PDB file of C-alpha atoms in Angstrom:
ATOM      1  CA  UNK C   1      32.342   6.480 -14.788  1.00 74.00           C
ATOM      2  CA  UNK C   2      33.478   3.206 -14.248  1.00 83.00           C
ATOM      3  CA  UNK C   3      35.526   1.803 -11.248  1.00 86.00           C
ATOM      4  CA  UNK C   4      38.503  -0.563 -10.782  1.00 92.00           C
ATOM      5  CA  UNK C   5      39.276  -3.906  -9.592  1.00 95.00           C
ATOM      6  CA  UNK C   6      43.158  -4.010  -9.087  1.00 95.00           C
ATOM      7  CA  UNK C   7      44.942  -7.647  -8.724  1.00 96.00           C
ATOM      8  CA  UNK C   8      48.125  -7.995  -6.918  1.00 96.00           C
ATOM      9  CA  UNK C   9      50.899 -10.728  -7.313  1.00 95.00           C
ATOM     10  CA  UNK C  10      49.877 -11.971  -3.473  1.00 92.00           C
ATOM     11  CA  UNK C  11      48.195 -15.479  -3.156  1.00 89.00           C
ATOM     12  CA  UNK C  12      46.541 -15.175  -0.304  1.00 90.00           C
ATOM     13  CA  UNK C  13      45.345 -12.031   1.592  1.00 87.00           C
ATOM     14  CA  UNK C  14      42.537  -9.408   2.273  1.00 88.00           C
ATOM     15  CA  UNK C  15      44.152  -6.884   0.212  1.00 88.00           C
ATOM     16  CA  UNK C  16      45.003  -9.665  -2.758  1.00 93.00           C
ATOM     17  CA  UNK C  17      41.852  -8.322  -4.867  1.00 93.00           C
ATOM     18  CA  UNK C  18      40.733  -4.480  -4.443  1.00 92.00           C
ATOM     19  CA  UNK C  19      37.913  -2.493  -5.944  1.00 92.00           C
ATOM     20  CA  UNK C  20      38.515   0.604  -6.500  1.00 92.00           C
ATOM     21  CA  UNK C  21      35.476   3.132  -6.686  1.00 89.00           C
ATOM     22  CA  UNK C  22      35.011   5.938  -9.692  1.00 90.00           C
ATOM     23  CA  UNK C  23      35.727   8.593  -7.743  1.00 91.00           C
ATOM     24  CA  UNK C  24      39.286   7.037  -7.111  1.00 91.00           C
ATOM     25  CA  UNK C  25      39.434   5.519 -10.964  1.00 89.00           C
ATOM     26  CA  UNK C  26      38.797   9.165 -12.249  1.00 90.00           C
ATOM     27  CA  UNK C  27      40.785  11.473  -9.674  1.00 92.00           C
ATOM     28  CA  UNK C  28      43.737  12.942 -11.904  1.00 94.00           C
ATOM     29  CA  UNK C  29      46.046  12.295  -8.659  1.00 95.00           C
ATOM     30  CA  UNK C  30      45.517   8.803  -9.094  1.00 94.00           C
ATOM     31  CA  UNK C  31      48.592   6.573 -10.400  1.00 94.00           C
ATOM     32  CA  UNK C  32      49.839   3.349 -11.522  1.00 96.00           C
ATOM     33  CA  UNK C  33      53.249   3.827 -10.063  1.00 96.00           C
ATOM     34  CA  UNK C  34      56.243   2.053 -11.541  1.00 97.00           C
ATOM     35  CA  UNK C  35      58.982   4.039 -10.138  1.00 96.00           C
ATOM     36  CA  UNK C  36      60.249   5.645  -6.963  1.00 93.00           C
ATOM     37  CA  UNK C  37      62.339   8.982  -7.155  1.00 94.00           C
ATOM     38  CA  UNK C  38      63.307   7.886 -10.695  1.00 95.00           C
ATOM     39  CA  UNK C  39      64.192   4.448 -10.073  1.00 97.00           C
ATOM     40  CA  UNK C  40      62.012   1.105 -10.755  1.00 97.00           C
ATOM     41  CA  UNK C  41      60.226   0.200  -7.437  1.00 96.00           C
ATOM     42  CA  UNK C  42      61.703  -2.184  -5.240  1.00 96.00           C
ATOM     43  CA  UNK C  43      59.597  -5.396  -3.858  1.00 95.00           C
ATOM     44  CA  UNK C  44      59.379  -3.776  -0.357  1.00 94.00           C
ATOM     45  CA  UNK C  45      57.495  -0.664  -2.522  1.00 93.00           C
ATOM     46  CA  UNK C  46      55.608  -2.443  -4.910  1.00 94.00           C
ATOM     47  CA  UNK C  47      57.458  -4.098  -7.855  1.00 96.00           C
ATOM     48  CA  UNK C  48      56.188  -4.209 -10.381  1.00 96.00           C
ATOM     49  CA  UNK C  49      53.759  -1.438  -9.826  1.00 97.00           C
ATOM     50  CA  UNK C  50      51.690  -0.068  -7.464  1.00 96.00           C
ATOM     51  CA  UNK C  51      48.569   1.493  -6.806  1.00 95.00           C
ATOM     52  CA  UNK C  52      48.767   5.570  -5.493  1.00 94.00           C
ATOM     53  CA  UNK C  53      45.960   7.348  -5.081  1.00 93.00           C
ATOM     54  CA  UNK C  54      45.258  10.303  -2.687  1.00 92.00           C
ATOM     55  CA  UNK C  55      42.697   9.951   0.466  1.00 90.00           C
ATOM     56  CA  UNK C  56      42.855   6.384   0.293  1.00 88.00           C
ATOM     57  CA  UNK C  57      44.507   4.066   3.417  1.00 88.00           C
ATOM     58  CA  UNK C  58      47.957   2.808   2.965  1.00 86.00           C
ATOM     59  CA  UNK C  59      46.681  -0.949   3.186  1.00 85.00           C
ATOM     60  CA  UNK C  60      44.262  -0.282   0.120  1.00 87.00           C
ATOM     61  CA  UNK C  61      47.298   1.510  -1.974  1.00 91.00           C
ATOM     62  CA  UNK C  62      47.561  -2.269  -3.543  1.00 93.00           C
ATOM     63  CA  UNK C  63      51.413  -3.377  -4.328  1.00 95.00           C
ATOM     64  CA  UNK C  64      52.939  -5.956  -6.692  1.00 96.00           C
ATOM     65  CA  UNK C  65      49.879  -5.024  -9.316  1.00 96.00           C
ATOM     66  CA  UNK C  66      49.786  -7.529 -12.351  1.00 95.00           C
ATOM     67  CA  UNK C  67      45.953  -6.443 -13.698  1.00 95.00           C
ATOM     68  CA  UNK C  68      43.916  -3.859 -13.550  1.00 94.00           C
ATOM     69  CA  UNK C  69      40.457  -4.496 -14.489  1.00 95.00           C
ATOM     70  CA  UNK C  70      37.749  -2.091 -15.675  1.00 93.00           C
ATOM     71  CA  UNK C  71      34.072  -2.615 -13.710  1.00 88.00           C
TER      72      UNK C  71
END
């Protein structure tokens, strides 16, 4: 039941640090995306991952992910 924080690559921002809440964490929809139609994501989308996970707004679907940390 527990939720996430996710930390992106980005020094500075609002979106740097995100929580993400259980019912995000446990939705099987919900993915640590490393690729984009079968090829590895490209800084514009993300790299080296990024957060996907349905119902959410685009500015909380965090890019350039280096942690993900269990709350």
């Amino acid at each position: 039941g527990a939720g996430l924080r996710v930390v992106s690559l980005e020094h500075r921002g609002a979106y740097r640090v995100m929580e993400m809440g259980r019912e995000y964490a446990r939705d099987p929809l919900t993915l640590l995306a490393l690729r984009l139609n079968g090829a590895v994501l490209t800084p514009d989308h993300g790299f080296p991952a990024r957060i996907i996970a349905p119902n959410r707004p685009g500015v909380l679907q965090t890019k350039w992910v280096t942690r993900l940390e269990v709350l």
